[in-house]
XYZ file of C-alpha atoms in Angstrom:
432
model
C 66.097 57.015 14.082
C 68.115 56.467 17.233
C 65.998 55.440 20.215
C 66.511 56.794 23.707
C 64.685 56.985 27.030
C 62.667 60.138 27.719
C 61.744 61.084 31.291
C 58.849 63.532 31.467
C 58.564 65.692 34.594
C 55.440 67.800 35.106
C 55.455 70.852 37.388
C 52.642 73.190 38.368
C 52.327 76.121 35.919
C 54.500 79.062 36.916
C 56.168 77.186 39.771
C 59.567 76.439 38.182
C 61.964 78.508 36.064
C 63.904 77.279 33.022
C 67.146 77.707 34.966
C 65.898 75.472 37.792
C 64.919 72.745 35.324
C 68.299 72.928 33.611
C 70.148 72.777 36.936
C 68.126 69.699 37.969
C 68.897 67.790 34.786
C 72.536 66.964 35.633
C 71.834 65.212 38.991
C 68.979 63.240 37.401
C 71.157 62.049 34.527
C 73.955 61.217 37.008
C 71.591 58.952 38.975
C 70.596 57.174 35.764
C 74.237 56.739 34.696
C 75.075 55.244 38.092
C 72.583 52.474 37.258
C 73.951 52.003 33.733
C 71.159 53.919 32.049
C 72.579 56.040 29.255
C 71.207 57.972 26.259
C 68.357 59.376 28.377
C 66.703 62.767 28.024
C 64.783 64.789 30.601
C 61.820 66.858 29.354
C 59.937 69.331 31.551
C 56.314 70.357 31.054
C 53.813 72.478 32.942
C 50.518 70.972 34.031
C 48.279 70.164 36.974
C 46.454 66.872 37.638
C 42.685 67.098 37.782
C 40.061 64.461 38.493
C 37.876 63.692 35.497
C 34.641 63.274 37.412
C 31.358 63.363 35.519
C 29.340 64.982 38.274
C 25.629 65.838 38.059
C 24.232 68.940 36.391
C 22.292 71.527 38.365
C 18.667 70.461 38.650
C 15.644 72.075 37.080
C 13.080 74.019 39.067
C 9.859 71.991 39.236
C 6.307 72.996 40.090
C 4.669 72.452 43.459
C 3.008 69.192 42.413
C 6.459 67.623 42.726
C 7.155 66.922 46.429
C 10.861 67.724 45.910
C 10.143 71.278 44.657
C 11.269 73.140 47.786
C 13.845 70.627 48.994
C 15.795 70.751 45.738
C 16.256 74.540 45.932
C 19.878 73.979 47.055
C 20.826 72.168 43.836
C 18.936 74.145 41.182
C 20.295 76.719 38.711
C 19.054 79.820 40.556
C 20.513 82.578 42.717
C 21.319 81.926 46.366
C 22.438 78.305 45.976
C 25.009 77.178 48.583
C 28.700 77.341 47.703
C 31.574 75.420 49.282
C 35.064 76.268 47.962
C 37.540 73.419 47.657
C 40.223 75.390 49.498
C 37.912 75.956 52.495
C 36.869 72.319 52.913
C 38.807 71.799 56.165
C 36.975 74.777 57.705
C 33.650 73.755 56.126
C 33.504 77.302 54.792
C 30.255 78.071 52.951
C 28.487 80.968 51.316
C 25.859 81.825 48.714
C 25.823 82.611 44.997
C 24.933 86.255 44.417
C 24.546 86.914 40.697
C 25.349 85.550 37.227
C 26.904 87.444 34.325
C 28.245 86.704 30.857
C 31.794 87.905 30.167
C 30.953 88.943 26.607
C 34.519 89.599 25.481
C 37.886 88.549 26.876
C 40.845 90.822 27.667
C 41.932 90.769 24.023
C 38.507 91.846 22.823
C 37.610 88.444 21.427
C 34.137 87.008 21.913
C 33.928 85.019 25.146
C 31.390 82.316 25.937
C 32.279 82.247 29.630
C 29.513 82.665 32.194
C 30.584 83.673 35.702
C 29.027 84.121 39.106
C 29.720 86.510 41.982
C 30.123 85.787 45.676
C 32.312 87.143 48.508
C 36.093 86.938 48.703
C 35.887 85.668 52.284
C 33.636 82.829 51.073
C 36.293 81.459 48.685
C 39.621 82.379 50.354
C 41.006 81.765 53.818
C 43.615 84.470 53.193
C 41.526 87.552 52.449
C 44.535 89.890 52.247
C 45.991 88.353 49.074
C 44.802 88.636 45.485
C 43.951 85.507 43.528
C 43.893 85.246 39.752
C 43.668 82.225 37.467
C 46.463 83.364 35.211
C 46.474 81.076 32.199
C 45.218 77.873 30.633
C 46.660 74.831 32.355
C 47.000 76.536 35.733
C 45.735 74.571 38.695
C 42.112 75.436 39.359
C 40.473 76.163 42.694
C 37.100 74.482 42.418
C 33.830 75.838 43.776
C 31.363 73.212 44.931
C 27.627 73.228 45.392
C 26.795 72.311 49.020
C 29.445 71.747 51.656
C 29.204 69.056 54.300
C 26.668 70.856 56.500
C 24.391 71.931 53.647
C 24.463 68.496 52.014
C 23.554 66.872 55.340
C 20.730 69.380 55.726
C 19.470 68.421 52.259
C 19.404 64.768 53.304
C 17.714 65.549 56.628
C 15.001 67.631 54.949
C 14.228 64.754 52.581
C 14.114 62.143 55.352
C 11.920 64.387 57.511
C 9.462 64.963 54.675
C 9.329 61.241 53.883
C 8.632 60.463 57.562
C 5.885 63.097 57.648
C 4.154 61.679 54.586
C 4.498 58.085 55.844
C 2.701 59.212 59.005
C -0.055 60.821 56.924
C -0.465 57.607 54.894
C -0.788 55.536 58.052
C -3.417 57.854 59.524
C -5.442 58.052 56.306
C -5.386 54.272 55.863
C -6.675 53.784 59.408
C -9.418 56.384 58.890
C -10.582 54.741 55.670
C -10.531 51.301 57.272
C -12.661 52.510 60.162
C -15.105 54.392 57.878
C -14.390 57.758 59.477
C -15.555 59.539 56.298
C -19.310 59.179 56.046
C -20.115 60.056 52.434
C -18.989 58.402 49.185
C -17.573 61.747 48.004
C -15.431 62.150 51.151
C -14.213 58.562 50.907
C -13.303 59.060 47.254
C -11.399 62.260 47.945
C -9.463 60.705 50.806
C -8.696 57.548 48.816
C -7.252 59.722 46.037
C -5.258 61.675 48.622
C -3.896 58.407 50.015
C -2.792 57.184 46.580
C -1.145 60.541 45.824
C 0.756 60.402 49.114
C 2.097 56.957 48.252
C 3.276 58.246 44.863
C 4.954 61.242 46.513
C 6.780 58.991 48.976
C 8.113 57.000 46.042
C 9.285 60.206 44.326
C 11.015 61.367 47.502
C 12.690 57.977 47.976
C 13.975 58.137 44.395
C 15.223 61.691 44.882
C 17.024 60.727 48.094
C 18.699 57.787 46.363
C 19.686 59.966 43.390
C 21.131 62.591 45.710
C 23.248 60.010 47.515
C 24.521 58.353 44.346
C 25.268 61.485 42.324
C 26.115 64.075 44.973
C 27.269 62.023 47.958
C 30.948 62.394 47.009
C 31.956 66.029 47.555
C 34.178 66.116 44.465
C 31.077 65.372 42.389
C 29.591 68.663 43.540
C 32.123 70.911 41.756
C 30.187 73.457 39.659
C 32.931 75.868 38.584
C 36.353 77.279 39.401
C 37.668 80.526 40.801
C 38.727 83.133 38.245
C 39.448 86.343 40.175
C 39.263 87.131 43.889
C 41.076 90.333 44.901
C 41.910 91.055 48.512
C 39.251 92.613 50.706
C 39.721 96.362 50.880
C 37.852 99.538 51.712
C 39.951 102.029 49.750
C 38.805 101.323 46.180
C 37.605 104.933 46.019
C 36.781 107.803 48.352
C 33.367 106.361 49.247
C 35.170 103.699 51.327
C 32.722 100.878 50.693
C 34.022 97.415 51.513
C 35.005 95.512 48.367
C 34.601 91.843 49.249
C 34.128 90.126 45.915
C 35.085 86.983 44.044
C 34.149 85.772 40.576
C 34.121 82.161 39.455
C 33.562 80.502 36.080
C 30.538 78.242 35.757
C 31.145 74.751 34.406
C 29.110 74.706 31.191
C 28.326 70.993 31.523
C 26.736 71.541 34.941
C 24.798 74.722 34.154
C 23.865 75.123 30.496
C 20.703 73.032 30.309
C 18.893 74.540 33.321
C 20.369 78.057 33.315
C 17.695 80.774 33.263
C 19.653 83.864 34.287
C 19.274 85.900 37.450
C 16.134 84.417 38.942
C 15.312 83.905 42.615
C 13.099 80.973 43.603
C 10.312 82.308 45.834
C 8.386 79.101 46.393
C 8.074 76.857 49.415
C 8.859 78.845 52.528
C 6.009 81.382 52.401
C 2.615 81.333 50.653
C 2.521 83.743 47.683
C 0.077 85.983 49.512
C 2.452 86.432 52.441
C 5.308 87.373 50.114
C 3.100 89.966 48.438
C 2.180 91.311 51.877
C 5.844 91.530 52.934
C 6.715 93.500 49.821
C 3.504 95.581 49.909
C 2.660 96.242 53.582
C 0.558 99.287 52.681
C -2.427 98.239 50.597
C -3.326 101.868 49.880
C 0.060 102.374 48.205
C 0.855 99.037 46.537
C 4.148 98.334 44.820
C 4.496 96.956 41.322
C 5.333 93.512 42.696
C 3.479 90.608 41.119
C 4.096 87.089 42.332
C 5.466 85.018 39.413
C 3.274 81.986 38.496
C 6.366 79.742 38.158
C 7.845 81.059 41.452
C 10.915 82.426 39.590
C 11.403 86.147 40.232
C 13.652 87.817 37.666
C 16.230 90.309 38.927
C 17.129 92.964 36.404
C 18.753 96.343 36.951
C 20.512 98.043 39.853
C 19.416 100.737 42.288
C 21.770 103.600 41.470
C 23.566 105.691 44.083
C 21.194 108.656 43.815
C 18.164 106.445 44.461
C 19.594 104.627 47.492
C 18.512 107.480 49.776
C 15.030 107.991 48.318
C 12.591 105.429 49.711
C 9.543 105.251 47.473
C 7.586 102.427 49.111
C 5.307 102.776 52.134
C 4.973 100.664 55.274
C 1.726 99.769 57.044
C 1.803 103.133 58.886
C 2.235 105.147 55.715
C 5.898 105.939 56.301
C 8.282 105.827 53.364
C 10.515 102.752 53.448
C 12.550 100.230 51.503
C 11.460 96.612 51.932
C 14.019 94.194 50.519
C 14.532 90.440 50.318
C 17.334 87.963 49.818
C 17.743 84.230 49.200
C 20.681 82.650 51.037
C 21.814 79.144 51.820
C 21.353 79.389 55.612
C 18.181 81.391 56.210
C 16.646 80.917 52.732
C 14.171 83.596 51.599
C 13.928 86.457 54.110
C 12.666 90.037 54.146
C 14.254 93.086 55.715
C 13.964 96.835 56.025
C 16.697 98.620 54.143
C 18.037 101.781 55.772
C 18.510 104.805 53.542
C 21.241 105.840 55.983
C 24.556 104.063 55.505
C 26.358 102.496 58.470
C 29.834 103.655 59.471
C 31.865 100.643 60.601
C 35.190 100.671 62.427
C 37.200 97.428 62.382
C 40.520 96.574 64.020
C 41.678 94.801 60.862
C 40.132 96.939 58.111
C 39.871 100.411 59.611
C 36.726 102.366 58.806
C 34.234 101.722 56.023
C 30.729 102.567 54.926
C 28.152 99.822 54.502
C 24.561 99.369 53.421
C 22.446 98.326 56.424
C 19.372 96.066 56.463
C 17.330 95.495 59.618
C 15.268 92.420 60.429
C 11.664 92.345 59.278
C 8.842 89.809 59.401
C 9.942 88.608 62.864
C 12.981 86.594 61.747
C 16.670 87.076 61.068
C 17.350 88.625 57.703
C 20.621 86.709 57.482
C 23.137 84.564 59.315
C 26.491 82.879 58.731
C 26.522 81.142 55.350
C 24.346 83.769 53.632
C 27.390 85.831 52.583
C 27.354 86.686 48.905
C 23.557 86.755 48.604
C 21.906 89.388 46.451
C 19.568 91.786 48.263
C 16.737 92.924 45.975
C 13.510 94.927 46.063
C 9.918 94.395 44.942
C 10.713 95.690 41.454
C 13.377 93.034 40.935
C 16.197 95.552 41.135
C 19.431 94.655 42.886
C 20.033 96.788 45.980
C 23.114 95.288 47.672
C 25.232 92.179 48.186
C 25.427 90.752 51.685
C 28.844 90.287 53.288
C 28.484 90.482 57.088
C 26.187 91.110 60.018
C 26.016 92.095 63.663
C 24.998 88.982 65.624
C 23.374 88.894 69.031
C 23.775 85.343 70.267
C 22.071 83.138 67.692
C 20.338 86.134 66.114
C 21.533 88.759 63.676
C 20.415 92.258 64.580
C 21.547 94.026 61.413
C 22.979 92.883 58.077
C 25.667 94.754 56.150
C 26.283 94.746 52.437
C 27.943 96.455 49.497
C 25.730 98.624 47.261
C 24.819 96.655 44.140
C 25.774 99.540 41.836
C 29.232 99.565 43.462
C 29.621 95.792 42.971
C 28.549 96.119 39.337
C 31.158 98.831 38.765
C 33.927 96.719 40.342
C 32.964 93.701 38.225
C 33.057 95.842 35.083
C 36.577 97.001 35.869
C 37.689 93.403 35.471
C 35.064 92.300 32.935
C 34.180 95.492 31.005
C 31.662 93.746 28.744
C 29.819 91.953 31.554
C 26.153 91.342 30.730
C 23.841 90.713 33.691
C 20.616 90.309 31.723
C 20.937 87.195 29.575
C 18.587 84.306 30.372
C 20.322 81.549 28.388
C 23.769 80.153 29.020
C 24.991 80.310 25.418
C 23.995 81.803 22.081
C 23.209 78.301 20.843
C 20.780 77.793 23.730
C 19.082 81.082 22.865
């Protein structure tokens, strides 16, 4: 067989037509001929270079005997974890993961093993007026990362602060034991055990800090999926004029499968269980069905439908009907708010008018702030109420939070993914 030189040229999928490739061949061959290179062929292919980085999987949720239990919330396979899109890196744009769902079947009706997650369009795209769609296999992917620069630094700072706190406790306990501050053998024994446990915990925290630096220090190692569909933000999807600010991304199976547990929110760490129960059930004479989960993982299942959004069926401490809701976001973590049964009418210079779900601050703290966009807002029954997308700040505080009704978001997702299943608790059938 006659041998000849083949020059392969790769172009991004969909970026170059056959006519353009054919027109470019002649000048390329002319350059080769000028240098006495004959019998060459030019072949064009579509493809996009990607880094083959074996980044870390999402971490498991551990019990409270592990000193990293609350700190690791940002890197576990639960709702509300921090997102940092690759395309928004220069702006350090960040948001939160709202909900998981299984695609079920693809556009052709074939079984699909893809698992996706929802967040806001403005979290993943600088240009919110243009649609984005990952059109076909081989197309260049827009990666979604877990923890941007600010959130990763916060993770490191929380670990160092906790280590410093425990080192201080060890020093004080050692001095107290040396000076015989504890008068009885029982007290000395208890404090000696406490001292040894503190030393073990410091070692665990040091190991976790080192692991975080080595496995997640490079931002490209924190990619956890890639954008699949992110339509432009609009408020004219139907005559209700809700804002549609949504984006769906595919979860990387390697990063998620082992620890995936479905739509759970981690309630541990920030508040004692009793306080959370009190937030959800402020009226002891009319308690809700809320029960604090022993493993701190609160399962979200079901959506508050449109007809029930205006019918508060919980009671506050004064006996008035109300909706108490919560959310887990990457900036303000777990917070509680008072959901208004009256929708807010918003007028914007860029978007015109729209209707939004409104949540007011509760429990003497901001319900949300920048970076919490995309978070799921849920009630004491574990039903999804809304998805957070904006707020009305007052200085460094947020007076009111706005969101899209969860039933509306579900309906928009099902237009694109008609077989979407929000209730599965394993990543794949094999795992089940």
